[in-house]
PDB file of C-alpha atoms and ligand atoms in Angstrom:
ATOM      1  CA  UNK A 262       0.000   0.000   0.000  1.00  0.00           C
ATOM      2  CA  UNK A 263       1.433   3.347  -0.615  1.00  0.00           C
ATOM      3  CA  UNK A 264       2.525   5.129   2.353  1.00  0.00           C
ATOM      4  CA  UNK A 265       3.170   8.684   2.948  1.00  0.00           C
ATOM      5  CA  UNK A 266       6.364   9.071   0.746  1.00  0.00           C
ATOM      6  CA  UNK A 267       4.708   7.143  -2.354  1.00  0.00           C
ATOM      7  CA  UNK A 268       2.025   9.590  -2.169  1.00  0.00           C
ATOM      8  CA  UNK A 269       4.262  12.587  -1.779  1.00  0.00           C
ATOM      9  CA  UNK A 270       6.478  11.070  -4.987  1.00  0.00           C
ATOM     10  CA  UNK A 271       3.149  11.297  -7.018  1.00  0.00           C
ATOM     11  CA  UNK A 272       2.102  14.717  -5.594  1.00  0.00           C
ATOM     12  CA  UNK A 273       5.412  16.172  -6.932  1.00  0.00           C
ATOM     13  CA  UNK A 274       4.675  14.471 -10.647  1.00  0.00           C
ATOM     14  CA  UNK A 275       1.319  15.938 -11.036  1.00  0.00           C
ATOM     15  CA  UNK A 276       2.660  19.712  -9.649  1.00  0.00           C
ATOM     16  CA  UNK A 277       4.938  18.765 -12.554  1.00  0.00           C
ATOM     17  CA  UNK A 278       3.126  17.745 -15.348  1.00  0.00           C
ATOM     18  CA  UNK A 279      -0.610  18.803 -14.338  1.00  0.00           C
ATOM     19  CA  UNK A 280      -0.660  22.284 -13.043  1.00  0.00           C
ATOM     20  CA  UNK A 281      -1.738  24.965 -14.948  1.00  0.00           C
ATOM     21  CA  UNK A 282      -3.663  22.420 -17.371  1.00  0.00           C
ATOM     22  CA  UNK A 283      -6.882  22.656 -18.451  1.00  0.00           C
ATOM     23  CA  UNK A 284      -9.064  19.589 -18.750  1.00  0.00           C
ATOM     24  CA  UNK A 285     -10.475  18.865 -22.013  1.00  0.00           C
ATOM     25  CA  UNK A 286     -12.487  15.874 -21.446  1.00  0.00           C
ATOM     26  CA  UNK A 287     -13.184  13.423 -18.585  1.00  0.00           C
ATOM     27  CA  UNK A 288     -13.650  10.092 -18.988  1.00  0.00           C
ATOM     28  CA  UNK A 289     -14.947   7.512 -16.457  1.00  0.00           C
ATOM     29  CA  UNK A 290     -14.335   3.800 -17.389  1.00  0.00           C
ATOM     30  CA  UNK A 291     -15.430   2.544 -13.914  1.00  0.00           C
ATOM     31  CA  UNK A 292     -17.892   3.861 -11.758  1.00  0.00           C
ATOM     32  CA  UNK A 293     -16.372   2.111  -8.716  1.00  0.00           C
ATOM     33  CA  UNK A 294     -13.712   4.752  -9.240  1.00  0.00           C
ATOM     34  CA  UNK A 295     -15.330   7.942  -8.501  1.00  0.00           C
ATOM     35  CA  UNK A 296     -18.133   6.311  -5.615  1.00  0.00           C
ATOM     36  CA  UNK A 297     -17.306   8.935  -3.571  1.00  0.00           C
ATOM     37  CA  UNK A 298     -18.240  11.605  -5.788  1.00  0.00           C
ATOM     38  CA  UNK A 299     -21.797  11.723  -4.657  1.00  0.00           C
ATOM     39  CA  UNK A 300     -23.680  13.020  -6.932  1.00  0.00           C
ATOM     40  CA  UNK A 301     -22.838  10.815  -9.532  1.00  0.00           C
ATOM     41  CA  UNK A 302     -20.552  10.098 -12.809  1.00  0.00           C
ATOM     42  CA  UNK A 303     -21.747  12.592 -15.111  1.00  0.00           C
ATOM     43  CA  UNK A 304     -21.419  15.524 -12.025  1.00  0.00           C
ATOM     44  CA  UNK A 305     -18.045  14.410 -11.651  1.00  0.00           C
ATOM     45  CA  UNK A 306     -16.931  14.881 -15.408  1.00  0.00           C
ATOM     46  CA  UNK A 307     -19.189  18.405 -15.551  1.00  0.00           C
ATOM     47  CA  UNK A 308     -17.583  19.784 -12.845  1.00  0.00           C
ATOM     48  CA  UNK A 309     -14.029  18.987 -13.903  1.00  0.00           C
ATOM     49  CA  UNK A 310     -14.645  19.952 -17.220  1.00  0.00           C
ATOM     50  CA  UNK A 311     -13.016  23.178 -18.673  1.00  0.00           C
ATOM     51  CA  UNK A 312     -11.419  23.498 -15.323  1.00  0.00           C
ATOM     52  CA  UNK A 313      -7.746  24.072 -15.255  1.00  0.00           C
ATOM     53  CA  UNK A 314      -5.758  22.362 -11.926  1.00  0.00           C
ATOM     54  CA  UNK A 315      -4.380  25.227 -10.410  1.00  0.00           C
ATOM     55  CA  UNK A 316      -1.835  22.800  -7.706  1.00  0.00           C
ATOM     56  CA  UNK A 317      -1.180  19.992  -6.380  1.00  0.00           C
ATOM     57  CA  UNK A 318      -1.302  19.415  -2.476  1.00  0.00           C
ATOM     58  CA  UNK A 319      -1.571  16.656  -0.146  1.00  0.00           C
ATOM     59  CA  UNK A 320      -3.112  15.582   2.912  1.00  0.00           C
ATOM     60  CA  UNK A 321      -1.510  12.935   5.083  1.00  0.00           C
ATOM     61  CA  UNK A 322      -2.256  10.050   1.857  1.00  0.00           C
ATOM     62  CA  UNK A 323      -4.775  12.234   0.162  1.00  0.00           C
ATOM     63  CA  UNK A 324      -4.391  14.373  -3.238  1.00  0.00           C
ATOM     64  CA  UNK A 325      -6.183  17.517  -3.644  1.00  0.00           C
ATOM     65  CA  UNK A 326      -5.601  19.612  -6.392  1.00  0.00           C
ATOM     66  CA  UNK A 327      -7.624  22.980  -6.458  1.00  0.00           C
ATOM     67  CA  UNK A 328      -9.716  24.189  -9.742  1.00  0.00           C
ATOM     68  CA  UNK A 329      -9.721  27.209 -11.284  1.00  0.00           C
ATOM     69  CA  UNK A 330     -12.779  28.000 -13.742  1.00  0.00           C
ATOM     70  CA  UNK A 331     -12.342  28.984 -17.860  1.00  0.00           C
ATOM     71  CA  UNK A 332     -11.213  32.715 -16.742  1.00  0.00           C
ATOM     72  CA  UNK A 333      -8.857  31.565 -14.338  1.00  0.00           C
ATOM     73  CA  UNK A 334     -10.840  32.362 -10.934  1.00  0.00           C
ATOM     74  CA  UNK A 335     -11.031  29.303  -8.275  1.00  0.00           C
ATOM     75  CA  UNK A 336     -13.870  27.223  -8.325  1.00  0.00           C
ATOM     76  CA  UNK A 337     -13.816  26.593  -4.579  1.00  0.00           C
ATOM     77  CA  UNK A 338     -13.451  23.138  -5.462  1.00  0.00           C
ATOM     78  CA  UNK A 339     -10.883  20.505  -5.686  1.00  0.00           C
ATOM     79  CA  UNK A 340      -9.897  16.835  -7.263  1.00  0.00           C
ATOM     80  CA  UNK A 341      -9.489  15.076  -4.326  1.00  0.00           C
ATOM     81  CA  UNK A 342      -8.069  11.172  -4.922  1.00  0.00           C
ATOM     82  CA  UNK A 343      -6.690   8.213  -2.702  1.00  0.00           C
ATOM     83  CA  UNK A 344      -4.830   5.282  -4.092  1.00  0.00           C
ATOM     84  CA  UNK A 345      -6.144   3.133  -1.890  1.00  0.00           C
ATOM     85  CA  UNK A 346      -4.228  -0.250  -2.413  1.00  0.00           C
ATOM     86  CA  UNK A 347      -2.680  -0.119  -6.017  1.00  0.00           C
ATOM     87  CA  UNK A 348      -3.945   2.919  -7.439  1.00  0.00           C
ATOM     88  CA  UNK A 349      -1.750   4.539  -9.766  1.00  0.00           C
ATOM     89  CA  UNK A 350      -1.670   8.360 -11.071  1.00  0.00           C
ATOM     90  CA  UNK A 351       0.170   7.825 -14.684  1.00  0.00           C
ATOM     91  CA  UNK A 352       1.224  10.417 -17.342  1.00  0.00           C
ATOM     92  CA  UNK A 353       0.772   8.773 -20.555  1.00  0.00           C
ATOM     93  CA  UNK A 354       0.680   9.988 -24.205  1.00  0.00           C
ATOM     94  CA  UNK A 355      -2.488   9.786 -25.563  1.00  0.00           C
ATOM     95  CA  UNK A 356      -1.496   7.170 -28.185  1.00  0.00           C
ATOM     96  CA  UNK A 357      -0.318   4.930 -24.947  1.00  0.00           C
ATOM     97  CA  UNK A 358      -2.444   1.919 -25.021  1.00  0.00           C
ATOM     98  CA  UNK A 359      -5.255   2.367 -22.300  1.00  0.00           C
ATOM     99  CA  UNK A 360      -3.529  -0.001 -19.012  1.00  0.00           C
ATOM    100  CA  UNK A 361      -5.623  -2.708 -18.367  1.00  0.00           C
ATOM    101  CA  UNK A 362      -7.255  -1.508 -14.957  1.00  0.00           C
ATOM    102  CA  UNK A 363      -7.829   2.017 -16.409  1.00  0.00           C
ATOM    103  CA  UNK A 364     -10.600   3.810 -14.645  1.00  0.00           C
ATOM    104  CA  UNK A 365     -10.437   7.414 -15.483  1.00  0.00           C
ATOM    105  CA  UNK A 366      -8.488   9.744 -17.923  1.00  0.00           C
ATOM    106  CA  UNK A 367      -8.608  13.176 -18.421  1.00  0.00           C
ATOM    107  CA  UNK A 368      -6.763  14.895 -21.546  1.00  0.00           C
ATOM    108  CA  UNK A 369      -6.492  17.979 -21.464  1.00  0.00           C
ATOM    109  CA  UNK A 370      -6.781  21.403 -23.953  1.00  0.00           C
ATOM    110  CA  UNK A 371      -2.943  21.445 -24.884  1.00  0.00           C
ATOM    111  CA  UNK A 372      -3.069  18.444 -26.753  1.00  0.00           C
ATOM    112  CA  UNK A 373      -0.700  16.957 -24.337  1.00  0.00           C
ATOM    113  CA  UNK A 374       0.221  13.485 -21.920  1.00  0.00           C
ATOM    114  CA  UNK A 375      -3.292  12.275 -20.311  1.00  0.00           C
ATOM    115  CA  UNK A 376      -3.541  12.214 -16.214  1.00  0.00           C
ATOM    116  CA  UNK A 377      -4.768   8.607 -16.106  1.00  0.00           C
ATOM    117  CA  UNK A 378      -6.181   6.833 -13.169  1.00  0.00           C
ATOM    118  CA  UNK A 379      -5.457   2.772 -12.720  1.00  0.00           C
ATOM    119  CA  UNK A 380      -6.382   0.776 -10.330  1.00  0.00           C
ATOM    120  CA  UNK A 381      -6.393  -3.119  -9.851  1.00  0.00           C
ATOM    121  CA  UNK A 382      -7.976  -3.698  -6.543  1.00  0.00           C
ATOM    122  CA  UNK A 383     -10.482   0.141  -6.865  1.00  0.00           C
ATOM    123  CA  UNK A 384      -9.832   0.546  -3.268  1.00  0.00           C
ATOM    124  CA  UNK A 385      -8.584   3.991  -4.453  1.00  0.00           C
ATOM    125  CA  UNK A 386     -10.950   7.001  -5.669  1.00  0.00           C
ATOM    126  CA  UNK A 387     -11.650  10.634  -7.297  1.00  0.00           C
ATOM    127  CA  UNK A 388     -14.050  12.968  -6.334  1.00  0.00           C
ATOM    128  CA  UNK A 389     -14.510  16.410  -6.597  1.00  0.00           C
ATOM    129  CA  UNK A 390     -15.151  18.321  -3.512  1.00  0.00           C
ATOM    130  CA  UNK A 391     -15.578  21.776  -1.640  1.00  0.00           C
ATOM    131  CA  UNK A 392     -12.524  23.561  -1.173  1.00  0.00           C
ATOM    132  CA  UNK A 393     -13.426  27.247  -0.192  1.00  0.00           C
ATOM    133  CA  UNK A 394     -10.508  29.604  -0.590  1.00  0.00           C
ATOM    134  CA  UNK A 395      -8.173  27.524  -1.324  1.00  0.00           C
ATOM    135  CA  UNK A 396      -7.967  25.888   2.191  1.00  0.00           C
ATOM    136  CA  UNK A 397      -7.713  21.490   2.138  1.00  0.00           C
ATOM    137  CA  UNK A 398     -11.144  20.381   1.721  1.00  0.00           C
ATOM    138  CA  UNK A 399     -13.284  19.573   4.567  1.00  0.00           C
ATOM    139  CA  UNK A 400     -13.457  16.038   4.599  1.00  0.00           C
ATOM    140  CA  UNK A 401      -9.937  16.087   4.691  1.00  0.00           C
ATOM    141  CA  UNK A 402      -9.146  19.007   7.614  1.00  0.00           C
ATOM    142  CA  UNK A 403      -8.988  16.007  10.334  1.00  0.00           C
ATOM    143  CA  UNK A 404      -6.414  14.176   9.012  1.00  0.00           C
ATOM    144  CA  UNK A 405      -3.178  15.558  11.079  1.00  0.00           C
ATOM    145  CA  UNK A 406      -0.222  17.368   9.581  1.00  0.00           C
ATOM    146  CA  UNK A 407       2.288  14.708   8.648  1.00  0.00           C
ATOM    147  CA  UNK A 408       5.720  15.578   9.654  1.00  0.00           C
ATOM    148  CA  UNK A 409       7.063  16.175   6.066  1.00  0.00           C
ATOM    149  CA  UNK A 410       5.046  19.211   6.214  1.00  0.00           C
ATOM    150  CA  UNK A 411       6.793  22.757   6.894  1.00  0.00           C
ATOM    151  CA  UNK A 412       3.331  23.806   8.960  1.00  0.00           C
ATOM    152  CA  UNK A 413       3.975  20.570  11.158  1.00  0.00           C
ATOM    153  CA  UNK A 414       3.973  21.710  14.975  1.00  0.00           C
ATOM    154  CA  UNK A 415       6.466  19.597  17.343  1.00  0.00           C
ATOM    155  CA  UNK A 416       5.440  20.698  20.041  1.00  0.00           C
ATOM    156  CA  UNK A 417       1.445  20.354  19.590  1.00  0.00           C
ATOM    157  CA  UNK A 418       2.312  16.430  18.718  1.00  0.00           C
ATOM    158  CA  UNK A 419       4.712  15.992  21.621  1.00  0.00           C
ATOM    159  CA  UNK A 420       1.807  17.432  23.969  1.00  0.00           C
ATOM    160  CA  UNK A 421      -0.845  15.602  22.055  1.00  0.00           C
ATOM    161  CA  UNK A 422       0.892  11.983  22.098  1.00  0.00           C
ATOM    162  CA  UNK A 423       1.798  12.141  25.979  1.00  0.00           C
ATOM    163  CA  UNK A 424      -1.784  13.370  26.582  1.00  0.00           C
ATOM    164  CA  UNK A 425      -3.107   9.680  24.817  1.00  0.00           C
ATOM    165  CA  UNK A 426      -3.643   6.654  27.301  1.00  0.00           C
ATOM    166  CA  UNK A 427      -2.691   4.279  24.223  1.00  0.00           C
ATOM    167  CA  UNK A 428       0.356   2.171  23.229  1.00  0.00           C
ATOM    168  CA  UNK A 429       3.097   4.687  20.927  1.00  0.00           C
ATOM    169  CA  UNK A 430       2.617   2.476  18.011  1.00  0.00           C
ATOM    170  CA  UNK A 431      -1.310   2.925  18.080  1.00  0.00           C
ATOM    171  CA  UNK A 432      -0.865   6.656  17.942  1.00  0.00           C
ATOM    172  CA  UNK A 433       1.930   6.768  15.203  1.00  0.00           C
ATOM    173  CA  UNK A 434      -0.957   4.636  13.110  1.00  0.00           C
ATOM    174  CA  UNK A 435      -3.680   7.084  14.505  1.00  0.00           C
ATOM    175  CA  UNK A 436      -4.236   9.724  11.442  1.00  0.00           C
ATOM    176  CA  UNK A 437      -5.611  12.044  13.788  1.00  0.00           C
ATOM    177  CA  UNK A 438      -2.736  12.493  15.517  1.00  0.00           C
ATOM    178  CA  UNK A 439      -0.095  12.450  12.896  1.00  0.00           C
ATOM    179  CA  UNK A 440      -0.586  12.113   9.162  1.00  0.00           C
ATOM    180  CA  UNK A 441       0.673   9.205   6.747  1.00  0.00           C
ATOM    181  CA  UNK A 442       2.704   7.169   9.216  1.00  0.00           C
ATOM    182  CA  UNK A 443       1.663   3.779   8.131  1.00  0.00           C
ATOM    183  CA  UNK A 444       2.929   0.027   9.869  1.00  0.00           C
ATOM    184  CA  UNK A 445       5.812  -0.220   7.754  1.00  0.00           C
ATOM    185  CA  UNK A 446       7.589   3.388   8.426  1.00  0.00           C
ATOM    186  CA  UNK A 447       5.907   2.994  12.171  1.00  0.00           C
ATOM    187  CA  UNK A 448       7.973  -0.041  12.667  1.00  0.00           C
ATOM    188  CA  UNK A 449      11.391   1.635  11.426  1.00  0.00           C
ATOM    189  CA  UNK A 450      10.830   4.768  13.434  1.00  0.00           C
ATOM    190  CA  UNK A 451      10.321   2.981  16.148  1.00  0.00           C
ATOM    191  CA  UNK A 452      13.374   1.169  15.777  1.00  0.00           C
ATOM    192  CA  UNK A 453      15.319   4.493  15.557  1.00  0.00           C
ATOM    193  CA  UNK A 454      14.342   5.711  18.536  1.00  0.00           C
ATOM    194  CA  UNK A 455      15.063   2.459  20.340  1.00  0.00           C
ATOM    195  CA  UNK A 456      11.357   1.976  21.768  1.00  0.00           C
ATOM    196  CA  UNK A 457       9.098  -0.855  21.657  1.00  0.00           C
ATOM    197  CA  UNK A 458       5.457  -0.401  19.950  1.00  0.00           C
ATOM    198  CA  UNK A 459       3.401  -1.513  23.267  1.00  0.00           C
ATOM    199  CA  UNK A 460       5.438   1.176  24.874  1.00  0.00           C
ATOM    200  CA  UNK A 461       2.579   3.625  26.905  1.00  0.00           C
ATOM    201  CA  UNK A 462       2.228   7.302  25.287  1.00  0.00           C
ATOM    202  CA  UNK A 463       1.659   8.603  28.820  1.00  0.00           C
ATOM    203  CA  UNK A 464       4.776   7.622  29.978  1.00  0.00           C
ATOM    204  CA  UNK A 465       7.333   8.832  27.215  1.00  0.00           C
ATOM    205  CA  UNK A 466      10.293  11.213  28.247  1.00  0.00           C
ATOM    206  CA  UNK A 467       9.936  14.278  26.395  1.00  0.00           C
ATOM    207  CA  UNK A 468      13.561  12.945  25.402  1.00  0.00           C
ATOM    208  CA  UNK A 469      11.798  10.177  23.968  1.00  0.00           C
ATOM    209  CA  UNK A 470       9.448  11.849  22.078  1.00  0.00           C
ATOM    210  CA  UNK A 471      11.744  13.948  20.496  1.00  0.00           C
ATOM    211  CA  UNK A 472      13.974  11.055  19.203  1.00  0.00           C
ATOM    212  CA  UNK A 473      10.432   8.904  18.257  1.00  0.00           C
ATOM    213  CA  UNK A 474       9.630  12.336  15.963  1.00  0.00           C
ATOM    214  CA  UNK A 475      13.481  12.515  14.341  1.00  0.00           C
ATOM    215  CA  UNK A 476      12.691   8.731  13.699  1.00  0.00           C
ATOM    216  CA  UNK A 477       9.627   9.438  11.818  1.00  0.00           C
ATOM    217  CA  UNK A 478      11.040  12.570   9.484  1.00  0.00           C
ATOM    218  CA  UNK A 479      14.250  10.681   8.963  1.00  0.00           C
ATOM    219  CA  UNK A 480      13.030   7.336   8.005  1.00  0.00           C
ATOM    220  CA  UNK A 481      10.258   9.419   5.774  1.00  0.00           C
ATOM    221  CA  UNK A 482      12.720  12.015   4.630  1.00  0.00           C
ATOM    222  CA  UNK A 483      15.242   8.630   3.108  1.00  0.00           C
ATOM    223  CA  UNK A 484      11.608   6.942   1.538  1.00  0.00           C
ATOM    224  CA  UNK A 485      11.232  10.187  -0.083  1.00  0.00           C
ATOM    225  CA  UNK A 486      14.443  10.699  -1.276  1.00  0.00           C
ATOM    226  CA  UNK A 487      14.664   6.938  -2.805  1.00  0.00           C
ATOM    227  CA  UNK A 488      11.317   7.480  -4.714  1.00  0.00           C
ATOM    228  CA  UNK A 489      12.726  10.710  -5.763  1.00  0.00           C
ATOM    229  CA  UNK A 490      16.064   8.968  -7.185  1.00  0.00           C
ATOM    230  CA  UNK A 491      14.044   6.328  -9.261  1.00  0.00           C
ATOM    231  CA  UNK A 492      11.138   9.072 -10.007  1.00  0.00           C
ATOM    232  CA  UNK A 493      11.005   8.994 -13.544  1.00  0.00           C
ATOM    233  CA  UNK A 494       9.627  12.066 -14.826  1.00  0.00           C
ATOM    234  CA  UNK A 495       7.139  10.926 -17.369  1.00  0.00           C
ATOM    235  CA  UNK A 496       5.942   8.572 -15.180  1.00  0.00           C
ATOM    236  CA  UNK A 497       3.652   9.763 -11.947  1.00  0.00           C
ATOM    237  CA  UNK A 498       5.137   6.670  -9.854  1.00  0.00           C
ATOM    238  CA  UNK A 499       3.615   4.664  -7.360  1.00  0.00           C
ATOM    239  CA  UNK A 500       4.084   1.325  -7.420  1.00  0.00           C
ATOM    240  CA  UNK A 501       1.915  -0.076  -4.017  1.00  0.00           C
ATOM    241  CA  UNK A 502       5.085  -1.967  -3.327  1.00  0.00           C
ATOM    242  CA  UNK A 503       6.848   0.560  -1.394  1.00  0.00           C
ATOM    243  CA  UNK A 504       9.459  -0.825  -3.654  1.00  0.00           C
ATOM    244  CA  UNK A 505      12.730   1.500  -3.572  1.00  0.00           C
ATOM    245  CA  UNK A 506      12.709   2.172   0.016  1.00  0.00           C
ATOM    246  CA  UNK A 507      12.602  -1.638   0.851  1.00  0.00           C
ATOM    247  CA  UNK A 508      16.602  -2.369   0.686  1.00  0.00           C
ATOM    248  CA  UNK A 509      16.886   0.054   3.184  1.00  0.00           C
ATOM    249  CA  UNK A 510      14.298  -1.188   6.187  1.00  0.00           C
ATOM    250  CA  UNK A 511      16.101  -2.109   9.304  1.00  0.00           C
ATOM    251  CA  UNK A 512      13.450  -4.136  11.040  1.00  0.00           C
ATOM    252  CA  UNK A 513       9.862  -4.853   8.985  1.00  0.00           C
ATOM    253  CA  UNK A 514       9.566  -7.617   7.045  1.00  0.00           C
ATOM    254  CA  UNK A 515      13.235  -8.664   8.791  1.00  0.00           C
ATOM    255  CA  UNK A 516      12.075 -11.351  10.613  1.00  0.00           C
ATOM    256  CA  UNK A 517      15.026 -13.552  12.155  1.00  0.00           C
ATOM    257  CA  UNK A 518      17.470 -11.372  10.327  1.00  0.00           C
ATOM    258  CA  UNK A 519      20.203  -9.573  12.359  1.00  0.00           C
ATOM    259  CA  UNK A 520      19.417  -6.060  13.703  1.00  0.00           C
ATOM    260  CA  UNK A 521      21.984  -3.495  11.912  1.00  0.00           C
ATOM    261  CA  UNK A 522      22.775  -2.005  15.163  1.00  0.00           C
ATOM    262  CA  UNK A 523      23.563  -4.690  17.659  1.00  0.00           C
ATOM    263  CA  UNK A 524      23.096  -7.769  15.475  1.00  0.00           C
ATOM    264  CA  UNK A 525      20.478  -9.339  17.576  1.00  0.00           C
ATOM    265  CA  UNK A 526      17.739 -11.161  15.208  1.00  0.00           C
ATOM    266  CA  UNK A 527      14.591  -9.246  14.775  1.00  0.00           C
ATOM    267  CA  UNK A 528      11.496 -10.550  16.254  1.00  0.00           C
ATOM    268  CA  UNK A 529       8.270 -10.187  14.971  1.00  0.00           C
ATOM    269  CA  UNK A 530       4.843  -9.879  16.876  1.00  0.00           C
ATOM    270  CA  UNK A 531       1.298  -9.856  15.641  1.00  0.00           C
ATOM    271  CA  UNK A 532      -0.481  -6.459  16.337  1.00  0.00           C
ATOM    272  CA  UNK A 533      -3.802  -5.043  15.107  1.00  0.00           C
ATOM    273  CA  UNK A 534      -4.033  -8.225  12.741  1.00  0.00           C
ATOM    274  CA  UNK A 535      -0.839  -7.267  10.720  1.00  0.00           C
ATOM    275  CA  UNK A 536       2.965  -7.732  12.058  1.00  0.00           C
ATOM    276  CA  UNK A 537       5.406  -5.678  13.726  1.00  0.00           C
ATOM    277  CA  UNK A 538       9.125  -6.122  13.286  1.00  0.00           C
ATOM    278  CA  UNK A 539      11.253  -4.458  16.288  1.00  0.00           C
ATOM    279  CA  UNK A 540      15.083  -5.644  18.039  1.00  0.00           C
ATOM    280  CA  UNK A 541      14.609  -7.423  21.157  1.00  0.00           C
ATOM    281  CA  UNK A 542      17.924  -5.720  22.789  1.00  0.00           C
ATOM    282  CA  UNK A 543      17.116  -2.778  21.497  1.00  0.00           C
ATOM    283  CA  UNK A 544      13.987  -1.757  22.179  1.00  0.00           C
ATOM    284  CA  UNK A 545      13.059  -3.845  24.809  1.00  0.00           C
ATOM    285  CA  UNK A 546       9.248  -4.915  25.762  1.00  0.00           C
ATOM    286  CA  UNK A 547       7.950  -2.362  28.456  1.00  0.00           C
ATOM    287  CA  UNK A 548       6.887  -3.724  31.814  1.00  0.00           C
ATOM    288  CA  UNK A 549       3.795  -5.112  32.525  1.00  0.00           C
ATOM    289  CA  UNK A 550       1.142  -2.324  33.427  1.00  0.00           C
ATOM    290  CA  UNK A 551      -0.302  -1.613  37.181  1.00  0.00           C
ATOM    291  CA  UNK A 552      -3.141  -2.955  37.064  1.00  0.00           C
TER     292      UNK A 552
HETATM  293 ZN1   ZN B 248      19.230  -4.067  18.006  1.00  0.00          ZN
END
């Protein structure tokens, strides 16, 4: 599933190669892909229509790109699109052949590439929402600042995640609290900061927290700079596979293997119905609770 620096990876492609186009025509080839456009297929392709994307943003995993109307004014509205599980944004020619799980396309005035939408599993989705001034749409305003983010505020998280009664892992995954952290870069953050998952919120040092939060940019910051390396430009890439990143994780998915830092083999321990990967030595289990 993409994670915070896949998403970010396509965000920069489309600023690239979508902004400041105009849409010529819309095309819908599966209705599963806009289902949370509300009002229906042919309201989605009227009200992108003629508009022109003016930017592309992001929200924690979420793409919203503003609209600006035939004379150039905002339309107080915005594309808004997940990828879900395997959704891909692409930046084809038109004479590409359509990919087999294409759901939407949208050429545009210039005669140029086509934004096209695939998806395999249509977990992922477009809609067109409010957007008032500019600001992130609505539906998106709860999801937290992710630490990638200039605007994000350290010190509003640190007093926010020793404030929750909840295990540290729980709260990296919790997109209320902090955007686009998902299990695997949860996992390697954790590692960095030498703390186990079950660890209690409540009780973190603010020493703690700090080195938790340098985990999280760090390990995000190296994601994003490996998509960035194999980025290629004509291409809008997300793979789902977290793919470049994955020669460099220290503990997910390294089950048995030794841990870089003190060579002890990584365990791995079912949590929330998925895995987590962490170093016994170091970043040992935390005591048993009072009761
Ligand atoms: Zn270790």
């Amino acid at each position: 599933m993409p994670e915070l620096p896949e998403v970010e990876v396509v965000r920069r492609g489309l600023a690239q190669w979508v902004t400041g186009r105009t849409i010529a025509s819309v095309e819908v080839a599966h209705p599963r892909a806009v289902r949370r456009h509300l009002e229906g297929t042919e309201h989605f392709v009227a009200a992108l229509t003629g508009r022109a994307f003016t930017d592309a943003n992001r929200r924690g995993k979420y793409l919203w790109l503003p609209l600006a109307g035939p004379d150039g004014a905002p339309t107080g509205s915005a594309l808004v699109g997940h990828l879900g599980m395997s959704g891909q944004l692409l930046v084809e020619k038109p004479s590409a052949p359509d990919e087999t799980h294409l759901r939407a396309r949208f050429t545009f005035t210039d005669g140029g590439r086509e934004l096209r939408f695939v998806d395999q599993r249509t977990f992922g989705g477009l809609a067109v929402e409010d957007a008032p001034d500019g600001a992130v749409p609505p539906r998106l305003a709860h999801i937290a600042i992710d630490p990638l983010d200039p605007a994000f505020d350290v010190d509003a998280f640190s007093a926010a995640l020793r404030r929750r009664h909840t295990e540290v892992k729980r709260a990296l995954l919790d997109q209320t609290l902090i955007g686009g952290v998902g299990n695997i870069y949860a996992d390697e953050a954790l590692w960095r900061a030498g703390l186990h998952g079950a660890r209690p919120t409540d009780r973190l040092t603010r020493g703690q927290v700090a080195a938790l939060l340098d985990g999280v940019r760090d390990v995000l910051g190296e994601a994003l700079a490996q998509g960035g390396t194999s980025f290629d430009s004509l291409y809008v890439d997300v793979n789902g596979q977290s793919g470049y990143f994955s020669r460099f994780l220290a503990v997910y998915g390294q089950a048995d293997r030794p841990c870089p830092r003190c060579g002890t083999p990584i365990r791995r321990e079912s949590f929330m119905n998925r895995s987590s990967y962490s170093c016994p030595q170091c970043q040992p289990r935390p005591r048993a609770r009072r009761a």
